[in-house]
Short mmCIF file of N, CA and C in Angstrom, two decimals:
data_model
loop_
_atom_site.label_atom_id
_atom_site.label_comp_id
_atom_site.label_asym_id
_atom_site.label_seq_id
_atom_site.Cartn_x
_atom_site.Cartn_y
_atom_site.Cartn_z
N UNK A 28 8.90 -11.58 3.88
CA UNK A 28 8.23 -11.61 4.82
C UNK A 28 8.54 -10.65 5.53
N UNK A 29 8.18 -9.72 5.83
CA UNK A 29 8.24 -8.85 7.28
C UNK A 29 6.98 -9.55 8.10
N UNK A 30 7.35 -9.84 9.32
CA UNK A 30 6.83 -9.88 10.70
C UNK A 30 7.29 -8.89 11.81
N UNK A 31 6.25 -7.90 11.52
CA UNK A 31 6.28 -7.10 13.11
C UNK A 31 5.28 -7.24 14.11
N UNK A 32 5.75 -8.54 14.78
CA UNK A 32 5.35 -8.60 15.73
C UNK A 32 4.07 -9.30 16.36
N UNK A 33 3.88 -10.57 15.03
CA UNK A 33 2.57 -10.88 14.97
C UNK A 33 2.57 -12.30 15.94
N UNK A 34 1.41 -12.35 16.21
CA UNK A 34 1.09 -13.59 17.07
C UNK A 34 0.39 -14.97 16.62
N UNK A 35 -0.15 -15.01 15.32
CA UNK A 35 0.29 -16.38 15.39
C UNK A 35 0.98 -17.07 14.70
N UNK A 36 1.11 -18.07 13.44
CA UNK A 36 2.49 -18.47 13.31
C UNK A 36 3.08 -18.56 11.80
N UNK A 37 2.97 -17.03 11.74
CA UNK A 37 3.08 -16.22 10.59
C UNK A 37 4.42 -16.74 10.07
N UNK A 38 5.77 -16.71 11.25
CA UNK A 38 7.25 -16.47 10.86
C UNK A 38 7.34 -17.91 10.10
N UNK A 39 7.30 -18.97 10.97
CA UNK A 39 6.88 -20.74 10.94
C UNK A 39 6.68 -21.00 9.61
N UNK A 40 4.75 -20.64 8.75
CA UNK A 40 4.34 -21.06 8.09
C UNK A 40 5.52 -20.69 6.42
N UNK A 41 5.82 -19.29 6.59
CA UNK A 41 6.69 -17.89 5.57
C UNK A 41 7.71 -18.68 5.55
N UNK A 42 8.65 -19.62 6.89
CA UNK A 42 9.69 -19.80 6.26
C UNK A 42 9.90 -21.54 5.73
N UNK A 43 9.17 -22.03 6.61
CA UNK A 43 8.84 -23.83 6.03
C UNK A 43 8.11 -23.46 4.47
N UNK A 44 7.55 -22.56 3.73
CA UNK A 44 7.21 -22.47 2.24
C UNK A 44 8.44 -21.71 1.33
N UNK A 45 9.25 -21.19 2.34
CA UNK A 45 10.88 -20.98 1.47
C UNK A 45 11.42 -19.63 1.32
N UNK A 46 10.40 -18.51 2.10
CA UNK A 46 10.19 -17.03 2.52
C UNK A 46 11.03 -16.66 3.04
N UNK A 47 12.05 -15.66 2.73
CA UNK A 47 13.27 -15.11 3.73
C UNK A 47 12.39 -14.24 5.09
N UNK A 48 12.19 -14.75 6.44
CA UNK A 48 11.06 -13.94 7.36
C UNK A 48 12.14 -12.80 7.99
N UNK A 49 11.72 -11.68 7.95
CA UNK A 49 12.64 -10.42 8.56
C UNK A 49 12.19 -9.77 9.70
N UNK A 50 12.56 -9.92 10.68
CA UNK A 50 11.59 -9.54 12.10
C UNK A 50 11.51 -7.85 11.91
N UNK A 51 10.51 -7.31 12.19
CA UNK A 51 10.84 -6.27 12.51
C UNK A 51 9.38 -5.78 13.83
N UNK A 52 10.40 -5.05 14.90
CA UNK A 52 9.92 -5.19 16.17
C UNK A 52 8.77 -4.02 16.33
N UNK A 53 8.86 -2.87 15.92
CA UNK A 53 8.14 -2.34 15.74
C UNK A 53 6.80 -1.85 14.77
N UNK A 54 5.92 -1.87 15.44
CA UNK A 54 4.48 -2.25 14.86
C UNK A 54 4.21 -1.12 14.13
N UNK A 55 3.14 -0.97 13.13
CA UNK A 55 3.08 -0.27 12.19
C UNK A 55 3.64 -0.87 10.82
N UNK A 56 2.03 -0.64 9.61
CA UNK A 56 2.44 -1.21 8.68
C UNK A 56 3.69 -0.29 7.94
N UNK A 57 3.51 0.57 7.70
CA UNK A 57 4.98 1.66 6.88
C UNK A 57 6.10 1.03 7.69
N UNK A 58 5.96 1.05 8.98
CA UNK A 58 7.41 0.30 9.37
C UNK A 58 8.05 -1.32 9.10
N UNK A 59 6.67 -1.88 8.84
CA UNK A 59 6.96 -2.85 7.97
C UNK A 59 7.40 -3.36 6.96
N UNK A 60 6.86 -2.37 5.66
CA UNK A 60 7.39 -2.29 4.82
C UNK A 60 8.88 -1.27 4.38
N UNK A 61 8.96 -0.42 5.39
CA UNK A 61 10.25 0.13 5.35
C UNK A 61 11.40 -0.39 6.01
N UNK A 62 10.79 -1.34 6.65
CA UNK A 62 12.31 -2.60 7.07
C UNK A 62 12.19 -3.74 5.65
N UNK A 63 11.80 -3.76 5.16
CA UNK A 63 11.44 -4.64 3.58
C UNK A 63 12.46 -3.80 2.89
N UNK A 64 11.87 -2.85 2.86
CA UNK A 64 12.82 -1.84 1.94
C UNK A 64 14.17 -2.20 2.03
N UNK A 65 14.76 -1.66 3.38
CA UNK A 65 16.26 -1.56 3.74
C UNK A 65 16.65 -2.59 3.28
N UNK A 66 16.07 -3.76 3.80
CA UNK A 66 16.67 -5.31 3.40
C UNK A 66 17.16 -5.50 2.28
N UNK A 67 15.91 -4.75 0.63
CA UNK A 67 16.06 -5.07 -0.42
C UNK A 67 17.17 -3.92 -0.69
N UNK A 68 17.95 -3.13 -0.06
CA UNK A 68 18.90 -1.93 -0.53
C UNK A 68 19.90 -2.71 -0.77
N UNK A 69 20.56 -4.05 0.00
CA UNK A 69 21.61 -4.37 -0.43
C UNK A 69 21.75 -5.09 -1.57
N UNK A 70 20.46 -5.15 -2.49
CA UNK A 70 21.19 -5.82 -4.04
C UNK A 70 19.11 -5.72 -4.34
N UNK A 71 19.36 -3.77 -4.52
CA UNK A 71 18.17 -3.79 -4.92
C UNK A 71 17.55 -4.70 -6.12
N UNK A 72 16.38 -4.05 -5.90
CA UNK A 72 15.84 -5.21 -7.68
C UNK A 72 15.12 -3.75 -8.20
N UNK A 73 14.83 -4.13 -9.64
CA UNK A 73 14.08 -3.57 -10.70
C UNK A 73 12.99 -3.13 -10.46
N UNK A 74 12.41 -4.32 -9.70
CA UNK A 74 10.73 -3.52 -9.64
C UNK A 74 10.15 -4.19 -7.99
N UNK A 75 9.73 -3.21 -7.44
CA UNK A 75 9.55 -3.74 -5.67
C UNK A 75 7.82 -4.22 -6.13
N UNK A 76 7.64 -5.10 -5.53
CA UNK A 76 6.01 -5.30 -5.30
C UNK A 76 5.17 -5.47 -3.37
N UNK A 77 4.70 -4.79 -2.95
CA UNK A 77 4.04 -4.72 -1.94
C UNK A 77 2.32 -5.52 -2.06
N UNK A 78 2.63 -6.62 -1.09
CA UNK A 78 0.90 -7.47 -0.75
C UNK A 78 0.93 -7.58 0.64
N UNK A 79 -0.18 -7.28 1.37
CA UNK A 79 -0.53 -8.22 2.55
C UNK A 79 -0.58 -9.37 2.71
N UNK A 80 -0.63 -9.74 4.01
CA UNK A 80 -0.29 -11.21 4.28
C UNK A 80 -1.30 -11.55 4.98
N UNK A 81 -2.62 -11.07 4.62
CA UNK A 81 -3.53 -11.40 5.56
C UNK A 81 -4.49 -12.40 5.02
N UNK A 82 -4.31 -12.79 3.54
CA UNK A 82 -4.97 -13.64 2.86
C UNK A 82 -6.03 -12.40 1.99
N UNK A 83 -6.16 -11.54 2.49
CA UNK A 83 -7.21 -10.33 1.85
C UNK A 83 -6.66 -9.95 0.24
N UNK A 84 -5.67 -9.89 0.00
CA UNK A 84 -4.92 -9.95 -1.91
C UNK A 84 -4.90 -11.23 -2.23
N UNK A 85 -4.95 -11.14 -3.69
CA UNK A 85 -5.10 -12.51 -4.36
C UNK A 85 -3.49 -12.00 -5.21
N UNK A 86 -2.05 -13.39 -4.73
CA UNK A 86 -0.88 -12.91 -4.60
C UNK A 86 -0.38 -12.99 -6.52
N UNK A 87 -1.94 -14.24 -6.87
CA UNK A 87 -1.67 -15.15 -7.93
C UNK A 87 -1.87 -13.73 -9.22
N UNK A 88 -2.57 -12.69 -8.84
CA UNK A 88 -3.13 -11.46 -9.84
C UNK A 88 -1.24 -10.60 -10.05
N UNK A 89 0.18 -11.29 -8.87
CA UNK A 89 1.09 -10.32 -9.60
C UNK A 89 1.05 -9.96 -10.58
N UNK A 90 0.97 -11.07 -12.07
CA UNK A 90 1.62 -10.54 -13.28
C UNK A 90 1.01 -9.76 -13.90
N UNK A 91 -0.65 -9.50 -13.41
CA UNK A 91 -1.29 -8.30 -13.66
C UNK A 91 -0.62 -6.86 -13.44
N UNK A 92 -0.37 -7.08 -12.15
CA UNK A 92 -0.44 -6.00 -10.92
C UNK A 92 1.40 -5.16 -11.67
N UNK A 93 2.44 -6.08 -12.40
CA UNK A 93 3.46 -5.51 -12.64
C UNK A 93 3.90 -5.49 -14.31
N UNK A 94 2.52 -5.55 -14.98
CA UNK A 94 2.42 -6.05 -16.48
C UNK A 94 2.60 -4.46 -17.19
N UNK A 95 1.95 -3.15 -16.50
CA UNK A 95 2.06 -1.85 -17.18
C UNK A 95 3.91 -1.17 -16.79
N UNK A 96 4.14 -1.87 -15.70
CA UNK A 96 5.44 -1.38 -15.66
C UNK A 96 6.42 -2.25 -16.34
N UNK A 97 6.56 -3.52 -17.03
CA UNK A 97 7.23 -4.42 -17.82
C UNK A 97 6.77 -3.66 -18.97
N UNK A 98 5.57 -3.10 -19.34
CA UNK A 98 5.31 -2.62 -20.75
C UNK A 98 5.89 -0.98 -20.91
N UNK A 99 6.82 -0.39 -19.86
CA UNK A 99 6.78 0.42 -19.78
C UNK A 99 5.88 1.69 -19.70
N UNK A 100 5.10 1.64 -19.47
CA UNK A 100 3.59 2.37 -19.39
C UNK A 100 3.55 3.28 -18.00
N UNK A 101 4.56 3.18 -17.04
CA UNK A 101 4.33 3.10 -15.45
C UNK A 101 5.22 2.86 -14.71
N UNK A 102 5.45 3.79 -13.94
CA UNK A 102 6.47 3.36 -12.76
C UNK A 102 5.81 3.30 -11.33
N UNK A 103 4.47 3.07 -11.20
CA UNK A 103 3.85 2.94 -10.22
C UNK A 103 2.32 2.56 -10.86
N UNK A 104 2.27 1.29 -10.24
CA UNK A 104 0.41 0.35 -10.52
C UNK A 104 0.04 0.40 -8.97
N UNK A 105 -0.85 0.84 -9.14
CA UNK A 105 -2.34 0.22 -7.68
C UNK A 105 -2.51 -0.56 -8.19
N UNK A 106 -3.14 -1.53 -7.57
CA UNK A 106 -4.04 -2.70 -7.26
C UNK A 106 -5.04 -1.86 -6.90
N UNK A 107 -6.18 -1.88 -7.69
CA UNK A 107 -7.73 -1.25 -7.49
C UNK A 107 -8.84 -1.85 -6.97
N UNK A 108 -8.85 -2.24 -5.45
CA UNK A 108 -10.18 -3.22 -5.43
C UNK A 108 -11.03 -2.37 -5.43
N UNK A 109 -11.02 -1.36 -5.87
CA UNK A 109 -12.37 -0.88 -6.40
C UNK A 109 -12.64 -1.70 -7.61
N UNK A 110 -12.10 -0.99 -8.56
CA UNK A 110 -12.36 -1.64 -9.88
C UNK A 110 -11.76 -2.96 -9.97
N UNK A 111 -11.76 -3.49 -9.11
CA UNK A 111 -11.98 -4.90 -9.10
C UNK A 111 -13.27 -5.68 -8.74
N UNK A 112 -14.01 -4.74 -7.51
CA UNK A 112 -15.22 -4.83 -7.21
C UNK A 112 -15.06 -5.52 -6.39
N UNK A 113 -14.41 -5.06 -4.80
CA UNK A 113 -14.26 -5.67 -3.58
C UNK A 113 -15.94 -6.04 -3.30
N UNK A 114 -16.28 -7.29 -2.46
CA UNK A 114 -16.96 -7.17 -1.96
C UNK A 114 -16.79 -6.33 -0.83
N UNK A 115 -18.57 -6.27 -0.03
CA UNK A 115 -18.43 -5.51 1.18
C UNK A 115 -18.57 -5.65 2.62
N UNK A 116 -17.89 -7.30 2.68
CA UNK A 116 -18.12 -7.99 3.71
C UNK A 116 -16.27 -7.83 3.65
N UNK A 117 -15.37 -7.31 2.52
CA UNK A 117 -13.64 -7.38 2.63
C UNK A 117 -13.24 -6.34 2.37
N UNK A 118 -14.07 -4.92 1.81
CA UNK A 118 -13.63 -3.42 2.16
C UNK A 118 -14.97 -2.68 3.02
N UNK A 119 -14.43 -2.53 4.09
CA UNK A 119 -16.10 -2.01 5.27
C UNK A 119 -16.66 -0.68 4.54
N UNK A 120 -17.87 -0.62 4.62
CA UNK A 120 -18.21 1.00 4.38
C UNK A 120 -17.34 2.28 4.72
N UNK A 121 -16.42 1.62 6.40
CA UNK A 121 -15.77 3.31 6.53
C UNK A 121 -14.24 3.28 5.58
N UNK A 122 -13.88 2.09 5.27
CA UNK A 122 -12.95 1.53 4.71
C UNK A 122 -13.43 2.43 2.69
N UNK A 123 -14.52 2.26 2.47
CA UNK A 123 -14.80 2.65 0.51
C UNK A 123 -14.96 4.30 0.96
N UNK A 124 -15.40 5.05 2.55
CA UNK A 124 -15.16 6.13 2.12
C UNK A 124 -14.38 6.76 2.04
N UNK A 125 -13.40 5.62 2.87
CA UNK A 125 -12.00 6.91 3.04
C UNK A 125 -11.37 6.89 2.41
N UNK A 126 -11.63 5.89 1.12
CA UNK A 126 -10.41 5.69 0.09
C UNK A 126 -11.48 7.18 -0.90
N UNK A 127 -12.96 6.83 -1.71
CA UNK A 127 -13.60 7.78 -2.16
C UNK A 127 -12.96 9.12 -1.97
N UNK A 128 -13.08 9.78 -0.39
CA UNK A 128 -12.53 11.06 -0.01
C UNK A 128 -11.31 11.68 -0.29
N UNK A 129 -10.43 10.30 0.31
CA UNK A 129 -8.74 10.67 0.12
C UNK A 129 -7.97 10.64 -1.68
N UNK A 130 -9.29 9.62 -2.20
CA UNK A 130 -8.71 9.68 -3.75
C UNK A 130 -9.39 11.01 -4.35
N UNK A 131 -10.75 11.44 -3.90
CA UNK A 131 -10.89 12.55 -4.72
C UNK A 131 -9.99 13.88 -4.31
N UNK A 132 -9.48 13.52 -3.15
CA UNK A 132 -8.78 15.17 -2.43
C UNK A 132 -7.12 14.95 -3.29
N UNK A 133 -6.63 13.48 -3.77
CA UNK A 133 -5.96 14.05 -4.80
C UNK A 133 -5.94 14.45 -5.60
N UNK A 134 -7.04 14.06 -6.83
CA UNK A 134 -7.49 14.47 -7.64
C UNK A 134 -7.57 16.04 -7.65
N UNK A 135 -8.06 16.53 -6.84
CA UNK A 135 -8.41 18.15 -6.47
C UNK A 135 -7.42 18.48 -6.36
N UNK A 136 -6.02 18.44 -5.58
CA UNK A 136 -4.78 18.51 -5.33
C UNK A 136 -3.67 18.88 -6.00
N UNK A 137 -3.96 17.57 -6.20
CA UNK A 137 -2.39 17.45 -7.49
C UNK A 137 -2.73 16.75 -8.92
N UNK A 138 -4.04 16.83 -8.93
CA UNK A 138 -4.38 16.53 -10.34
C UNK A 138 -3.93 14.86 -11.02
N UNK A 139 -4.03 13.93 -10.02
CA UNK A 139 -4.40 12.22 -10.46
C UNK A 139 -5.21 11.26 -9.89
N UNK A 140 -5.42 10.80 -10.68
CA UNK A 140 -7.06 10.06 -10.49
C UNK A 140 -6.14 8.98 -9.95
N UNK A 141 -7.09 8.69 -9.02
CA UNK A 141 -6.66 7.33 -8.55
C UNK A 141 -8.17 7.10 -7.78
N UNK A 142 -8.56 6.05 -7.66
CA UNK A 142 -10.24 5.12 -6.84
C UNK A 142 -9.90 4.06 -5.81
N UNK A 143 -8.08 4.02 -5.50
CA UNK A 143 -8.28 3.12 -4.25
C UNK A 143 -6.71 3.88 -3.91
N UNK A 144 -6.34 3.17 -2.56
CA UNK A 144 -5.37 3.38 -1.77
C UNK A 144 -4.80 2.13 -1.54
N UNK A 145 -5.42 0.64 -2.07
CA UNK A 145 -4.70 -0.56 -1.37
C UNK A 145 -3.42 -0.48 -1.62
N UNK A 146 -3.37 -1.97 -1.04
CA UNK A 146 -1.76 -2.23 -0.82
C UNK A 146 -1.10 -3.15 -1.55
N UNK A 147 -1.91 -3.96 -2.56
CA UNK A 147 -1.46 -4.06 -4.05
C UNK A 147 -0.84 -3.49 -4.72
N UNK A 148 0.31 -3.16 -4.78
CA UNK A 148 1.21 -2.31 -5.77
C UNK A 148 2.64 -2.47 -5.71
N UNK A 149 2.98 -2.17 -7.15
CA UNK A 149 3.95 -2.75 -7.56
C UNK A 149 4.84 -1.04 -7.90
N UNK A 150 6.31 -1.20 -7.33
CA UNK A 150 7.20 0.57 -7.89
C UNK A 150 8.00 0.21 -7.95
N UNK A 151 9.12 0.84 -9.40
CA UNK A 151 10.00 0.65 -9.51
C UNK A 151 11.16 1.17 -8.70
N UNK A 152 12.40 0.47 -8.81
CA UNK A 152 13.07 1.05 -7.20
C UNK A 152 13.25 2.63 -7.62
N UNK A 153 13.64 3.00 -8.74
CA UNK A 153 14.00 3.94 -8.95
C UNK A 153 12.79 5.42 -8.83
N UNK A 154 12.03 4.60 -8.81
CA UNK A 154 10.41 5.69 -8.17
C UNK A 154 10.69 5.66 -6.95
N UNK A 155 10.81 4.54 -6.49
CA UNK A 155 10.74 4.21 -5.03
C UNK A 155 11.62 5.04 -4.72
N UNK A 156 13.05 5.40 -4.79
CA UNK A 156 14.09 6.00 -3.80
C UNK A 156 13.57 7.80 -4.20
N UNK A 157 13.35 7.92 -5.51
CA UNK A 157 12.47 9.29 -5.84
C UNK A 157 11.89 9.51 -4.81
N UNK A 158 10.90 9.36 -4.25
CA UNK A 158 9.51 9.40 -3.58
C UNK A 158 10.22 9.62 -1.93
N UNK A 159 11.09 8.57 -1.84
CA UNK A 159 11.67 8.69 -0.07
C UNK A 159 10.92 8.12 0.78
N UNK A 160 10.18 7.40 0.31
CA UNK A 160 9.04 7.20 1.66
C UNK A 160 9.72 7.33 3.36
N UNK A 161 8.72 7.52 4.06
CA UNK A 161 9.32 7.97 5.66
C UNK A 161 8.36 7.68 6.63
N UNK A 162 6.71 7.86 6.14
CA UNK A 162 5.48 6.82 6.74
C UNK A 162 5.69 5.36 7.28
N UNK A 163 5.47 5.88 8.89
CA UNK A 163 5.85 4.72 9.67
C UNK A 163 4.38 3.50 9.75
N UNK A 164 3.19 4.10 9.74
CA UNK A 164 2.17 3.66 10.18
C UNK A 164 1.24 3.83 9.13
N UNK A 165 0.13 4.56 9.45
CA UNK A 165 -1.00 4.76 8.66
C UNK A 165 -1.44 5.15 7.37
N UNK A 166 -0.48 6.03 7.54
CA UNK A 166 -0.23 7.01 5.86
C UNK A 166 1.02 6.39 4.92
N UNK A 167 1.12 5.03 5.10
CA UNK A 167 1.78 4.72 3.83
C UNK A 167 1.63 4.87 2.40
N UNK A 168 0.41 4.24 2.27
CA UNK A 168 0.00 3.92 1.19
C UNK A 168 -0.25 5.60 0.35
N UNK A 169 -1.30 6.28 1.15
CA UNK A 169 -1.28 7.51 0.45
C UNK A 169 -0.15 8.31 0.31
N UNK A 170 1.09 8.05 1.58
CA UNK A 170 2.21 8.81 1.12
C UNK A 170 2.66 8.56 -0.06
N UNK A 171 2.64 7.30 -0.81
CA UNK A 171 3.55 6.74 -1.81
C UNK A 171 2.66 7.68 -3.70
N UNK A 172 1.46 7.35 -2.79
CA UNK A 172 0.33 8.07 -3.86
C UNK A 172 0.84 9.51 -4.40
N UNK A 173 0.60 10.19 -2.63
CA UNK A 173 0.91 12.05 -2.77
C UNK A 173 1.94 11.83 -3.36
N UNK A 174 2.94 11.39 -3.16
CA UNK A 174 4.34 11.89 -3.47
C UNK A 174 4.56 11.29 -5.30
N UNK A 175 4.10 11.01 -5.09
CA UNK A 175 4.39 10.15 -6.97
C UNK A 175 3.61 11.28 -7.65
N UNK A 176 2.48 11.99 -7.30
CA UNK A 176 1.84 12.68 -7.92
C UNK A 176 2.32 13.86 -7.96
N UNK A 177 3.02 14.56 -7.04
CA UNK A 177 3.53 15.55 -6.60
C UNK A 177 5.31 15.86 -7.82
N UNK A 178 5.72 14.40 -8.03
CA UNK A 178 6.85 14.38 -8.68
C UNK A 178 6.48 13.59 -9.78
N UNK A 179 5.64 13.40 -10.33
CA UNK A 179 4.89 13.05 -12.08
C UNK A 179 5.64 11.95 -12.70
N UNK A 180 5.90 11.02 -11.06
CA UNK A 180 5.93 9.62 -11.57
C UNK A 180 4.48 9.27 -12.22
N UNK A 181 4.92 8.29 -13.26
CA UNK A 181 3.85 7.87 -14.36
C UNK A 181 3.74 6.44 -13.39
N UNK A 182 1.91 7.13 -13.35
CA UNK A 182 0.77 6.23 -11.97
C UNK A 182 -0.01 5.56 -12.52
N UNK A 183 -0.60 4.30 -12.77
CA UNK A 183 -1.38 3.53 -13.22
C UNK A 183 -2.40 3.05 -12.06
N UNK A 184 -3.45 2.08 -12.51
CA UNK A 184 -4.51 1.52 -11.90
C UNK A 184 -4.66 0.44 -12.77
N UNK A 185 -4.33 -1.23 -12.11
CA UNK A 185 -5.28 -1.98 -12.34
C UNK A 185 -6.61 -2.77 -11.35
N UNK A 186 -7.30 -2.94 -11.80
CA UNK A 186 -8.41 -3.82 -11.12
C UNK A 186 -7.91 -4.94 -10.33
N UNK A 187 -7.88 -5.06 -8.90
CA UNK A 187 -7.62 -6.68 -8.32
C UNK A 187 -8.79 -7.21 -7.48
N UNK A 188 -8.96 -8.31 -7.73
CA UNK A 188 -9.98 -8.81 -6.31
C UNK A 188 -9.31 -8.57 -4.86
N UNK A 189 -10.56 -8.99 -4.22
CA UNK A 189 -10.06 -8.42 -2.48
C UNK A 189 -10.97 -9.78 -1.95
N UNK A 190 -10.79 -10.01 -0.97
CA UNK A 190 -12.26 -10.65 0.02
C UNK A 190 -11.48 -10.56 1.45
N UNK A 191 -12.39 -11.23 2.51
CA UNK A 191 -11.91 -10.90 3.89
C UNK A 191 -10.64 -11.41 4.45
N UNK A 192 -9.83 -10.42 5.20
CA UNK A 192 -9.39 -11.09 5.14
C UNK A 192 -9.60 -11.91 6.96
N UNK A 193 -8.24 -12.33 7.06
CA UNK A 193 -7.88 -13.49 8.00
C UNK A 193 -7.88 -12.58 9.48
N UNK A 194 -8.52 -12.85 10.32
CA UNK A 194 -8.61 -12.10 11.42
C UNK A 194 -9.05 -11.08 11.41
N UNK A 195 -8.91 -9.65 12.57
CA UNK A 195 -9.74 -8.87 12.40
C UNK A 195 -8.31 -7.55 11.93
N UNK A 196 -8.74 -6.42 11.27
CA UNK A 196 -8.43 -5.22 10.98
C UNK A 196 -7.98 -4.80 12.59
N UNK A 197 -6.61 -4.33 12.21
CA UNK A 197 -6.44 -3.35 13.71
C UNK A 197 -6.64 -1.94 12.99
N UNK A 198 -6.51 -1.65 11.98
CA UNK A 198 -7.06 -0.20 11.53
C UNK A 198 -8.74 -0.60 11.21
N UNK A 199 -9.15 -1.03 10.43
CA UNK A 199 -10.85 -0.74 9.53
C UNK A 199 -11.35 -1.84 10.24
N UNK A 200 -11.14 -2.60 11.41
CA UNK A 200 -12.24 -3.19 12.55
C UNK A 200 -12.28 -2.82 13.52
N UNK A 201 -12.04 -1.29 13.54
CA UNK A 201 -12.47 -1.08 15.01
C UNK A 201 -12.94 0.75 14.59
N UNK A 202 -13.39 1.47 15.30
CA UNK A 202 -13.85 2.68 15.47
C UNK A 202 -12.81 3.47 15.56
N UNK A 203 -11.94 2.98 16.65
CA UNK A 203 -10.39 4.21 17.06
C UNK A 203 -9.37 3.64 15.95
N UNK A 204 -9.49 2.62 15.30
CA UNK A 204 -8.16 2.24 14.15
C UNK A 204 -9.05 3.18 12.74
N UNK A 205 -10.23 3.26 12.92
CA UNK A 205 -10.66 3.72 11.96
C UNK A 205 -10.05 5.06 11.91
N UNK A 206 -10.55 5.93 13.02
CA UNK A 206 -10.21 6.90 13.04
C UNK A 206 -9.16 7.70 13.03
N UNK A 207 -8.05 6.94 13.64
CA UNK A 207 -6.46 7.17 13.92
C UNK A 207 -6.26 7.54 12.17
N UNK A 208 -6.70 5.96 11.44
CA UNK A 208 -6.30 6.14 9.93
C UNK A 208 -6.53 7.07 9.22
N UNK A 209 -7.80 7.63 9.46
CA UNK A 209 -8.58 8.90 8.48
C UNK A 209 -7.75 10.00 8.65
N UNK A 210 -7.23 10.08 9.97
CA UNK A 210 -6.73 11.30 10.78
C UNK A 210 -5.49 11.42 10.32
N UNK A 211 -4.51 10.36 9.81
CA UNK A 211 -3.56 10.55 9.48
C UNK A 211 -3.02 10.51 7.51
N UNK A 212 -4.28 9.81 6.87
CA UNK A 212 -4.79 9.81 5.76
C UNK A 212 -4.64 11.82 5.37
N UNK A 213 -5.58 12.05 5.35
CA UNK A 213 -6.46 13.30 5.46
C UNK A 213 -4.64 14.80 5.55
N UNK A 214 -4.15 14.33 7.12
CA UNK A 214 -3.00 14.58 7.22
C UNK A 214 -1.86 14.90 6.63
N UNK A 215 -1.72 13.58 5.80
CA UNK A 215 -0.69 13.43 4.80
C UNK A 215 -0.58 13.77 3.87
N UNK A 216 -2.24 13.85 3.34
CA UNK A 216 -2.82 14.84 1.79
C UNK A 216 -2.15 16.01 1.77
N UNK A 217 -3.05 16.56 2.90
CA UNK A 217 -2.79 18.52 3.22
C UNK A 217 -1.44 18.66 3.40
N UNK A 218 -0.50 17.95 4.59
CA UNK A 218 0.59 18.23 4.76
C UNK A 218 1.56 18.32 3.77
N UNK A 219 1.87 17.49 2.93
CA UNK A 219 2.48 17.31 1.38
C UNK A 219 2.07 18.29 0.74
N UNK A 220 0.70 19.25 0.08
CA UNK A 220 0.36 19.99 -0.35
C UNK A 220 0.80 21.44 0.31
N UNK A 221 0.85 21.42 1.18
CA UNK A 221 0.74 21.88 1.73
C UNK A 221 2.77 22.85 1.65
N UNK A 222 3.47 21.45 1.71
CA UNK A 222 4.50 21.76 1.39
C UNK A 222 4.95 22.37 -0.17
N UNK A 223 4.56 21.46 -1.15
CA UNK A 223 4.14 21.99 -2.26
C UNK A 223 3.65 23.70 -2.47
N UNK A 224 3.04 24.03 -2.46
CA UNK A 224 2.65 25.51 -2.36
C UNK A 224 3.66 26.62 -2.15
#
């Protein structure tokens, strides 16, 4: 568990459940993910799974998320909240629209079809190394998917359930957060496309 400045009992609860808790004082989703990758690089796993710790994802679906990798069918698996029929109170209208627009642009510019930029995902360590993740905040998920598309990394989606998170989202829960995230996601899509052309 990477704790990047939580003000609740994340550290205490995770530690008492047996998790290794890593501190990342820098705020930002990507910064937290990069810190976890840095820790795991000491003894890299074959497969790495990313899942949000805010109650919105269902970790018990882990087997379904990694199944295409285990079967040798994919190197990157996105848990799609859209395919899983996420309720409207869990995936807000601005998030749904942002997902649709981003996935449409990825299909048009890169020729790869996704339905979601969801956080619950699995990737092989070798594919992760080839991608070379760098984004430290809102662009993390889309960076992974766009770079995977550019590199020809075999990707697929599986339906996952989704529920309202505990607490207010710093991204989709505010107008400012939604605008900043939307800008960063679109910038990531187009900047990667420009580099490829």
